[in-house]
């Protein structure tokens, strides 16, 4: 069995830095996923957020989900459901401006804890982007700048619960897809599993670990690295043994950020063979993604190549 990459960030500070950077590089090139421990986010903050998230689901969302399942007949399906997911979600926007004060049903404590957690995740995401820059041979801050746009990056959180499911073989918790954005940081349930990634044609479990942060790379990092790092298809399998909590935060480009392969990572031979990823405005990519999320990513890239939007050539160093 393949060993899922688990990386301790505290080992960056010392003699093990080179080895740790190599592990991050290997995870980015060959997995598109890795799991962080000793990441600097206080465990008591994570415990409080988990408690409040599960309390909020039970109080405000569980009954709604049961009513939805009943109205759609999902609890009695006989054949595979391919157009719905077995999940209960809400979304929080942090950047460019927060909407957390506008969301209904959240307690003041929950808002406060979510805000503190998001600030720490934002900092961690930017630290990770600089580590990726170092491994790629890009100047520090290149990826953050690439994401910036006119108003900075977009950063938001999807809070999901995947309830106990009577027919997990017929209804996916979340259908297979790659993530559209930049870098994704996930705080997941440490008792109920379900997240899987596709590697070498095989679905691999992402192990639930207490107080870890799972990191995965989105489509935009694949474009900027011109395929050196790739976004990876993943899914959630609904479980029969309990409800799985998932708090996924997405550090993405600003809506008007222009995304294109880093010139430092391109060679003239690549350009001549037309093996260069497209240049586009992130918002345009998201419009295509909205319609094709649960399809292969390659047609999304090809659609942008074929579009008539002329953003100019990419410099080849």
XYZ file of C-alpha atoms in Angstrom:
317
model
C 0.000 0.000 0.000
C 1.264 3.505 -0.876
C 2.140 5.750 2.051
C 0.090 8.932 2.016
C 2.475 11.892 2.530
C 2.405 13.245 6.089
C 4.650 16.258 6.684
C 5.676 17.957 9.930
C 6.221 21.681 9.440
C 8.265 22.027 12.615
C 11.056 20.113 10.842
C 11.588 23.080 8.536
C 13.475 24.761 11.362
C 16.665 22.762 11.617
C 18.820 20.102 10.048
C 15.771 18.300 8.612
C 14.684 21.280 6.466
C 16.145 19.892 3.232
C 14.459 16.518 3.749
C 11.137 18.192 4.596
C 11.281 20.407 1.508
C 11.973 17.314 -0.596
C 8.891 15.612 0.905
C 6.752 18.635 0.037
C 8.165 18.629 -3.502
C 7.451 14.917 -3.950
C 3.911 15.317 -2.586
C 3.194 18.206 -4.979
C 4.635 16.420 -8.008
C 3.276 12.929 -7.387
C 0.212 13.232 -5.146
C -1.319 16.721 -5.330
C -2.181 16.152 -1.664
C -0.371 15.993 1.654
C -1.255 16.096 5.332
C 0.326 18.611 7.707
C 1.072 18.094 11.381
C 2.813 20.536 13.734
C 1.473 23.349 11.541
C 1.252 25.968 14.277
C -2.535 26.250 14.587
C -3.453 25.737 18.276
C -5.150 22.430 18.964
C -7.584 23.986 21.423
C -8.781 26.364 18.686
C -9.356 23.402 16.360
C -11.185 21.486 19.101
C -13.471 24.442 19.780
C -14.204 24.926 16.086
C -15.022 21.235 15.694
C -17.377 21.317 18.689
C -19.179 24.433 17.452
C -19.443 23.107 13.878
C -21.002 19.848 15.021
C -23.341 21.660 17.426
C -24.422 24.021 14.630
C -25.147 21.098 12.306
C -27.277 19.309 14.885
C -29.155 22.469 15.845
C -29.605 24.224 12.514
C -28.942 21.897 9.589
C -29.643 18.259 10.424
C -33.431 18.487 10.205
C -33.255 20.485 6.985
C -31.056 17.793 5.474
C -33.458 15.028 6.526
C -36.338 16.927 4.930
C -34.355 17.410 1.715
C -33.451 13.713 1.558
C -37.077 12.755 2.062
C -38.370 15.220 -0.552
C -35.881 13.943 -3.134
C -36.403 10.289 -2.225
C -32.678 9.837 -1.636
C -33.208 7.565 1.360
C -34.879 4.948 -0.806
C -32.940 5.041 -4.080
C -32.490 1.812 -6.004
C -30.030 3.014 -8.652
C -26.919 5.204 -8.552
C -27.571 8.925 -8.122
C -25.306 10.928 -10.427
C -26.622 14.490 -10.093
C -26.691 15.086 -6.321
C -24.349 14.792 -3.335
C -25.046 13.488 0.172
C -23.842 16.617 1.977
C -25.114 19.521 4.042
C -23.110 22.737 3.542
C -22.765 26.452 4.068
C -20.093 28.858 2.825
C -18.172 31.686 4.494
C -16.292 34.368 2.575
C -13.220 35.871 4.276
C -11.474 37.832 1.480
C -11.652 40.280 -0.157
C -14.258 41.099 2.466
C -15.939 38.877 5.046
C -19.624 37.991 5.025
C -19.577 36.045 8.288
C -21.646 38.675 10.123
C -24.402 38.269 7.508
C -24.818 34.493 7.827
C -27.905 33.398 9.743
C -27.987 30.914 12.616
C -24.324 31.270 13.659
C -23.664 31.985 17.336
C -21.378 34.876 18.274
C -18.870 32.368 19.637
C -18.911 30.408 16.373
C -18.334 33.570 14.315
C -15.435 34.618 16.540
C -13.744 31.208 16.466
C -14.266 30.796 12.715
C -12.733 34.227 12.123
C -9.666 33.446 14.249
C -9.215 30.066 12.542
C -9.503 31.621 9.083
C -6.840 34.235 9.871
C -4.427 31.496 10.927
C -5.255 29.432 7.835
C -4.710 32.437 5.576
C -1.241 32.880 7.056
C -0.513 29.147 6.707
C -1.673 29.144 3.069
C 0.709 32.000 2.257
C 3.577 30.259 4.047
C 2.902 27.122 2.003
C 2.804 29.081 -1.254
C 6.263 30.455 -0.459
C 7.545 26.942 0.240
C 6.195 25.908 -3.163
C 7.973 28.917 -4.703
C 11.227 27.794 -3.115
C 10.879 24.277 -4.489
C 9.952 25.580 -7.941
C 12.827 28.048 -8.112
C 10.459 31.045 -8.173
C 11.127 34.195 -6.199
C 9.522 34.390 -2.767
C 6.025 35.812 -3.002
C 5.577 34.938 -6.704
C 2.493 32.748 -6.195
C 0.813 35.156 -3.782
C 1.399 37.965 -6.278
C 0.056 35.801 -9.117
C -3.169 35.302 -7.139
C -3.508 38.940 -6.158
C -5.679 40.680 -8.748
C -6.798 44.253 -8.046
C -8.278 43.504 -4.606
C -6.093 40.689 -3.341
C -6.819 36.956 -3.284
C -10.182 35.311 -2.731
C -10.379 33.243 0.444
C -13.400 31.339 1.691
C -14.506 28.276 3.623
C -16.963 25.525 2.778
C -18.328 23.942 5.957
C -19.772 20.533 5.143
C -21.259 17.625 7.014
C -21.670 14.246 5.359
C -24.411 12.497 7.355
C -24.723 8.788 7.918
C -25.975 7.291 4.656
C -28.045 4.116 4.192
C -26.895 3.587 0.586
C -23.310 4.838 0.181
C -22.794 2.640 -2.867
C -25.572 4.561 -4.663
C -25.073 8.155 -3.441
C -21.658 9.847 -3.191
C -20.975 12.219 -0.358
C -19.326 14.416 -2.999
C -18.794 13.365 -6.601
C -15.279 13.156 -8.052
C -13.748 16.479 -9.139
C -10.634 18.615 -9.033
C -10.688 21.945 -7.197
C -10.807 25.041 -9.379
C -8.710 27.375 -7.277
C -5.271 27.714 -5.758
C -4.364 25.912 -2.543
C -6.916 24.209 -0.316
C -6.547 23.577 3.416
C -8.887 21.052 5.011
C -9.678 20.440 8.673
C -11.519 17.126 8.610
C -13.167 14.752 11.036
C -10.627 12.523 12.753
C -13.086 9.684 13.447
C -15.302 9.335 10.368
C -13.383 8.866 7.111
C -14.541 9.240 3.516
C -12.160 11.499 1.559
C -10.366 9.707 -1.279
C -7.995 10.817 -4.043
C -7.284 9.185 -7.382
C -3.667 8.083 -7.805
C -2.411 5.867 -10.631
C -5.964 4.777 -11.399
C -6.690 3.743 -7.813
C -8.798 5.477 -5.151
C -6.670 6.092 -2.046
C -8.061 7.004 1.389
C -6.863 10.275 2.894
C -6.290 9.158 6.492
C -8.212 11.038 9.178
C -5.729 12.327 11.783
C -6.470 14.393 14.846
C -5.412 18.045 14.554
C -3.970 17.682 11.047
C -4.544 19.955 8.062
C -4.916 18.258 4.674
C -3.529 20.307 1.782
C -4.368 19.862 -1.875
C -3.497 21.776 -5.014
C -6.107 23.346 -7.276
C -6.277 23.831 -11.035
C -4.663 27.288 -10.898
C -1.416 25.927 -9.455
C -1.358 23.354 -12.250
C -1.585 26.201 -14.773
C 1.031 28.416 -13.104
C 3.494 25.507 -12.877
C 2.589 24.452 -16.451
C 1.728 20.971 -15.227
C 4.761 20.380 -13.006
C 2.313 20.244 -10.105
C -1.152 18.872 -10.845
C -4.570 19.157 -9.275
C -5.852 15.700 -8.430
C -9.324 14.221 -8.688
C -10.906 13.455 -5.316
C -14.271 12.487 -3.866
C -16.092 11.844 -0.603
C -17.645 8.457 0.113
C -20.675 8.686 2.379
C -20.422 6.429 5.421
C -22.816 4.204 7.336
C -21.075 4.704 10.691
C -21.573 8.407 11.411
C -21.496 11.994 10.187
C -18.210 13.308 8.794
C -17.239 16.951 9.377
C -15.275 18.838 6.714
C -14.053 22.440 6.943
C -12.319 23.206 3.632
C -10.770 26.629 3.064
C -9.873 27.784 -0.432
C -7.078 30.314 -1.014
C -7.804 31.326 -4.601
C -6.862 34.044 -7.066
C -8.804 37.280 -7.082
C -11.637 37.277 -9.624
C -9.739 39.571 -12.022
C -6.312 37.958 -11.548
C -4.711 36.940 -14.849
C -3.435 33.381 -14.543
C -0.733 31.943 -16.787
C 2.321 29.669 -16.564
C 5.309 31.221 -14.793
C 7.783 32.176 -17.554
C 10.639 30.798 -15.429
C 9.101 27.335 -15.721
C 8.740 27.384 -19.500
C 11.241 26.438 -22.163
C 11.189 27.283 -25.844
C 10.689 23.628 -26.738
C 7.514 23.611 -24.639
C 6.158 26.629 -26.519
C 6.974 25.116 -29.897
C 5.153 21.895 -29.035
C 2.120 23.890 -27.878
C 2.347 22.250 -24.468
C 1.736 25.508 -22.641
C -1.315 25.960 -20.444
C -3.657 28.837 -21.356
C -3.612 32.439 -20.134
C -6.943 33.644 -18.723
C -8.769 35.735 -16.149
C -9.693 33.602 -13.127
C -13.343 34.684 -13.233
C -13.622 33.319 -16.778
C -12.259 29.981 -15.636
C -14.831 29.852 -12.841
C -17.679 30.344 -15.282
C -16.536 27.276 -17.215
C -15.875 25.340 -14.002
C -19.389 25.997 -12.711
C -20.807 24.073 -15.655
C -18.136 21.362 -15.814
C -17.057 20.788 -12.189
C -17.745 17.071 -12.205
C -16.058 16.490 -15.567
C -12.406 16.091 -16.527
C -10.364 19.293 -16.155
C -8.631 19.085 -19.545
C -11.681 20.289 -21.566
C -11.828 23.343 -19.285
C -8.259 24.256 -20.187
C -8.878 23.576 -23.875
C -11.998 25.767 -23.849
C -9.915 28.655 -22.573
C -7.233 28.046 -25.190
C -9.893 28.164 -27.868
C -11.601 31.295 -26.531
C -11.270 34.566 -28.361
C -10.075 36.477 -25.319
C -6.645 37.856 -26.219
C -4.578 38.549 -23.114
C -1.274 38.626 -24.950
C 1.536 36.083 -25.242
C 3.337 34.430 -22.364
C 7.012 35.332 -22.176
C 9.373 32.378 -22.549
C 12.653 32.738 -20.690
